[in-house]
């Protein structure tokens, strides 16, 4: 994650995070469940999570479901792809990823790859290389585990600069309410 700058929610109001999870099989789903459980446990006090789940098989067999999932992924704060295999992703899943990637525009977010035989797999896993490249093209952060912190917008991003520019700090408020200096007399 690239920083902790975030939008402050109103008191007692939690920001909602949209999460899209896709998985290949029961083992992949179980890994994604563990990831989401950790995510919720770590951040439940600040965020609500709206999680949508789809299997590779469903995305490859039902075009209308794949389209709905792609629309949600294009708008999601977090996209999780979980696969227990070290084989390359199926062509249908890569096609699905490219479909939502094309619609994402400059929206920030996180792409989490839970891949291979276990956490912290070597970068040689073909899926890992592909997903890192996808995240880079989308302007998303790429993670392989639950982050230590999350925010509504990422530091050093256009969204973060816009949020910061709209804030009126105590110092700026004092400057704005300061009386103009008296004109100099010659």
CSV table of C-alpha atoms in Angstrom, one decimal:
chain,number,residue,atom,x,y,z
A,1,UNK,CA,0.0,0.0,0.0
A,2,UNK,CA,1.3,3.4,-0.8
A,3,UNK,CA,0.4,5.5,2.2
A,4,UNK,CA,-2.2,6.3,4.8
A,5,UNK,CA,-3.8,9.5,3.5
A,6,UNK,CA,-7.6,9.0,3.4
A,7,UNK,CA,-10.9,10.7,3.4
A,8,UNK,CA,-12.2,11.1,6.9
A,9,UNK,CA,-15.6,9.6,7.4
A,10,UNK,CA,-18.2,11.4,9.3
A,11,UNK,CA,-18.3,10.4,13.0
A,12,UNK,CA,-19.8,7.0,13.5
A,13,UNK,CA,-20.1,6.5,9.7
A,14,UNK,CA,-18.1,3.8,8.1
A,15,UNK,CA,-16.8,4.1,4.6
A,16,UNK,CA,-17.8,1.2,2.3
A,17,UNK,CA,-15.3,-0.8,0.4
A,18,UNK,CA,-16.4,-2.7,-2.6
A,19,UNK,CA,-14.6,-6.1,-2.9
A,20,UNK,CA,-14.8,-8.5,-5.9
A,21,UNK,CA,-13.5,-12.0,-5.3
A,22,UNK,CA,-12.9,-14.6,-8.0
A,23,UNK,CA,-11.5,-18.0,-7.3
A,24,UNK,CA,-10.7,-21.2,-9.2
A,25,UNK,CA,-11.8,-24.0,-6.9
A,26,UNK,CA,-12.7,-24.9,-3.3
A,27,UNK,CA,-9.1,-24.4,-2.2
A,28,UNK,CA,-8.9,-21.0,-3.9
A,29,UNK,CA,-12.2,-20.0,-2.4
A,30,UNK,CA,-11.0,-21.0,1.1
A,31,UNK,CA,-7.9,-18.9,0.7
A,32,UNK,CA,-10.1,-15.9,-0.4
A,33,UNK,CA,-12.4,-16.5,2.6
A,34,UNK,CA,-9.4,-16.4,5.0
A,35,UNK,CA,-8.1,-13.2,3.3
A,36,UNK,CA,-11.5,-11.5,3.5
A,37,UNK,CA,-11.9,-12.6,7.2
A,38,UNK,CA,-8.5,-11.0,8.0
A,39,UNK,CA,-9.4,-7.9,6.1
A,40,UNK,CA,-12.7,-7.4,8.0
A,41,UNK,CA,-11.1,-8.2,11.4
A,42,UNK,CA,-8.3,-5.7,10.8
A,43,UNK,CA,-10.5,-2.8,9.4
A,44,UNK,CA,-14.0,-3.4,10.7
A,45,UNK,CA,-14.0,-0.4,12.9
A,46,UNK,CA,-13.3,2.0,10.0
A,47,UNK,CA,-14.9,0.3,6.9
A,48,UNK,CA,-17.8,-1.8,5.8
A,49,UNK,CA,-17.1,-4.4,3.1
A,50,UNK,CA,-19.5,-5.2,0.3
A,51,UNK,CA,-18.1,-8.5,-1.0
A,52,UNK,CA,-19.2,-10.2,-4.3
A,53,UNK,CA,-18.0,-13.8,-5.1
A,54,UNK,CA,-17.6,-15.5,-8.4
A,55,UNK,CA,-15.9,-18.8,-9.5
A,56,UNK,CA,-13.8,-19.1,-12.6
A,57,UNK,CA,-16.3,-21.6,-14.0
A,58,UNK,CA,-19.2,-19.3,-13.6
A,59,UNK,CA,-17.4,-16.4,-15.2
A,60,UNK,CA,-16.4,-18.6,-18.2
A,61,UNK,CA,-19.8,-20.3,-18.7
A,62,UNK,CA,-22.3,-17.5,-18.2
A,63,UNK,CA,-21.8,-14.3,-20.2
A,64,UNK,CA,-24.4,-12.2,-18.4
A,65,UNK,CA,-22.8,-13.1,-15.0
A,66,UNK,CA,-19.3,-12.4,-16.3
A,67,UNK,CA,-20.6,-9.0,-17.6
A,68,UNK,CA,-22.1,-8.1,-14.2
A,69,UNK,CA,-18.9,-9.2,-12.4
A,70,UNK,CA,-16.8,-7.2,-14.8
A,71,UNK,CA,-18.9,-4.1,-14.1
A,72,UNK,CA,-18.5,-4.5,-10.4
A,73,UNK,CA,-14.7,-5.2,-10.7
A,74,UNK,CA,-14.3,-2.0,-12.8
A,75,UNK,CA,-15.8,0.0,-9.9
A,76,UNK,CA,-14.3,-2.1,-7.0
A,77,UNK,CA,-11.9,-0.8,-4.4
A,78,UNK,CA,-10.4,-4.2,-4.1
A,79,UNK,CA,-10.3,-7.1,-6.6
A,80,UNK,CA,-9.1,-10.4,-5.2
A,81,UNK,CA,-8.1,-13.3,-7.5
A,82,UNK,CA,-7.5,-16.6,-5.6
A,83,UNK,CA,-6.1,-19.7,-7.2
A,84,UNK,CA,-4.4,-22.7,-5.6
A,85,UNK,CA,-2.7,-23.8,-8.8
A,86,UNK,CA,0.6,-22.6,-10.2
A,87,UNK,CA,-0.6,-22.9,-13.8
A,88,UNK,CA,-1.3,-19.9,-15.9
A,89,UNK,CA,-4.8,-18.4,-15.7
A,90,UNK,CA,-7.3,-19.7,-18.1
A,91,UNK,CA,-7.8,-17.7,-21.3
A,92,UNK,CA,-11.4,-17.0,-20.4
A,93,UNK,CA,-10.4,-15.5,-17.0
A,94,UNK,CA,-7.7,-13.3,-18.7
A,95,UNK,CA,-10.3,-12.1,-21.2
A,96,UNK,CA,-12.6,-11.3,-18.3
A,97,UNK,CA,-9.9,-9.4,-16.5
A,98,UNK,CA,-9.1,-7.4,-19.6
A,99,UNK,CA,-12.8,-6.6,-20.0
A,100,UNK,CA,-13.1,-4.8,-16.6
A,101,UNK,CA,-9.6,-3.4,-16.9
A,102,UNK,CA,-10.6,-1.5,-20.0
A,103,UNK,CA,-13.5,0.1,-18.1
A,104,UNK,CA,-11.7,1.1,-15.0
A,105,UNK,CA,-10.4,4.4,-16.2
A,106,UNK,CA,-8.2,6.1,-13.6
A,107,UNK,CA,-10.0,4.7,-10.6
A,108,UNK,CA,-7.6,3.7,-7.8
A,109,UNK,CA,-7.8,0.4,-6.0
A,110,UNK,CA,-6.0,-2.7,-5.0
A,111,UNK,CA,-5.6,-6.0,-6.9
A,112,UNK,CA,-4.8,-8.9,-4.6
A,113,UNK,CA,-3.3,-12.1,-6.0
A,114,UNK,CA,-3.7,-15.1,-3.7
A,115,UNK,CA,-1.8,-17.5,-5.9
A,116,UNK,CA,0.1,-20.8,-6.1
A,117,UNK,CA,0.7,-23.3,-3.3
A,118,UNK,CA,0.8,-20.8,-0.5
A,119,UNK,CA,1.3,-17.3,0.8
A,120,UNK,CA,4.5,-15.6,-0.4
A,121,UNK,CA,5.0,-17.8,-3.5
A,122,UNK,CA,7.9,-17.1,-5.8
A,123,UNK,CA,7.4,-14.4,-8.4
A,124,UNK,CA,7.9,-17.0,-11.1
A,125,UNK,CA,4.3,-18.1,-10.8
A,126,UNK,CA,2.9,-17.0,-14.2
A,127,UNK,CA,-0.3,-15.7,-12.7
A,128,UNK,CA,1.7,-13.4,-10.3
A,129,UNK,CA,3.6,-11.8,-13.2
A,130,UNK,CA,0.4,-11.3,-15.2
A,131,UNK,CA,-1.5,-9.8,-12.2
A,132,UNK,CA,1.3,-7.4,-11.3
A,133,UNK,CA,1.3,-6.2,-14.9
A,134,UNK,CA,-2.5,-5.8,-14.8
A,135,UNK,CA,-2.3,-3.8,-11.6
A,136,UNK,CA,0.4,-1.6,-13.1
A,137,UNK,CA,-1.7,-0.9,-16.2
A,138,UNK,CA,-4.7,-0.1,-14.1
A,139,UNK,CA,-2.8,2.1,-11.7
A,140,UNK,CA,-3.8,-0.2,-8.8
A,141,UNK,CA,-1.6,-1.4,-5.9
A,142,UNK,CA,-0.8,-5.1,-6.1
A,143,UNK,CA,-0.8,-7.1,-2.9
A,144,UNK,CA,-0.4,-10.8,-1.9
A,145,UNK,CA,-1.6,-10.4,1.7
A,146,UNK,CA,-3.9,-8.2,3.8
A,147,UNK,CA,-2.3,-4.7,4.0
A,148,UNK,CA,-1.4,-3.1,7.3
A,149,UNK,CA,-3.5,-0.1,6.5
A,150,UNK,CA,-6.0,1.0,3.8
A,151,UNK,CA,-7.5,4.3,3.0
A,152,UNK,CA,-10.1,5.8,0.6
A,153,UNK,CA,-7.5,7.3,-1.6
A,154,UNK,CA,-3.9,6.6,-2.1
A,155,UNK,CA,-1.0,9.0,-1.4
A,156,UNK,CA,0.6,10.5,-4.4
A,157,UNK,CA,-2.5,10.0,-6.5
A,158,UNK,CA,-4.7,12.6,-8.2
A,159,UNK,CA,-7.5,11.7,-5.9
A,160,UNK,CA,-5.3,12.3,-2.8
A,161,UNK,CA,-4.2,15.7,-4.2
A,162,UNK,CA,-7.8,16.7,-4.8
A,163,UNK,CA,-8.8,15.7,-1.3
A,164,UNK,CA,-5.9,17.6,0.2
A,165,UNK,CA,-6.5,20.7,-2.0
A,166,UNK,CA,-10.1,20.9,-0.7
A,167,UNK,CA,-9.1,20.7,3.0
A,168,UNK,CA,-8.9,24.0,4.9
A,169,UNK,CA,-6.3,23.5,7.7
A,170,UNK,CA,-6.0,25.7,10.8
A,171,UNK,CA,-3.1,27.6,9.3
A,172,UNK,CA,-4.9,28.1,5.9
A,173,UNK,CA,-8.0,29.3,7.8
A,174,UNK,CA,-5.9,31.9,9.7
A,175,UNK,CA,-4.3,33.1,6.5
A,176,UNK,CA,-7.7,33.4,4.8
A,177,UNK,CA,-9.2,35.4,7.7
A,178,UNK,CA,-6.2,37.7,8.3
A,179,UNK,CA,-6.8,41.4,7.7
A,180,UNK,CA,-4.8,42.7,4.7
A,181,UNK,CA,-1.8,44.8,5.6
A,182,UNK,CA,-2.1,48.6,5.7
A,183,UNK,CA,-0.8,50.3,2.5
A,184,UNK,CA,2.7,51.7,2.8
A,185,UNK,CA,3.0,55.5,2.8
A,186,UNK,CA,5.9,57.2,0.9
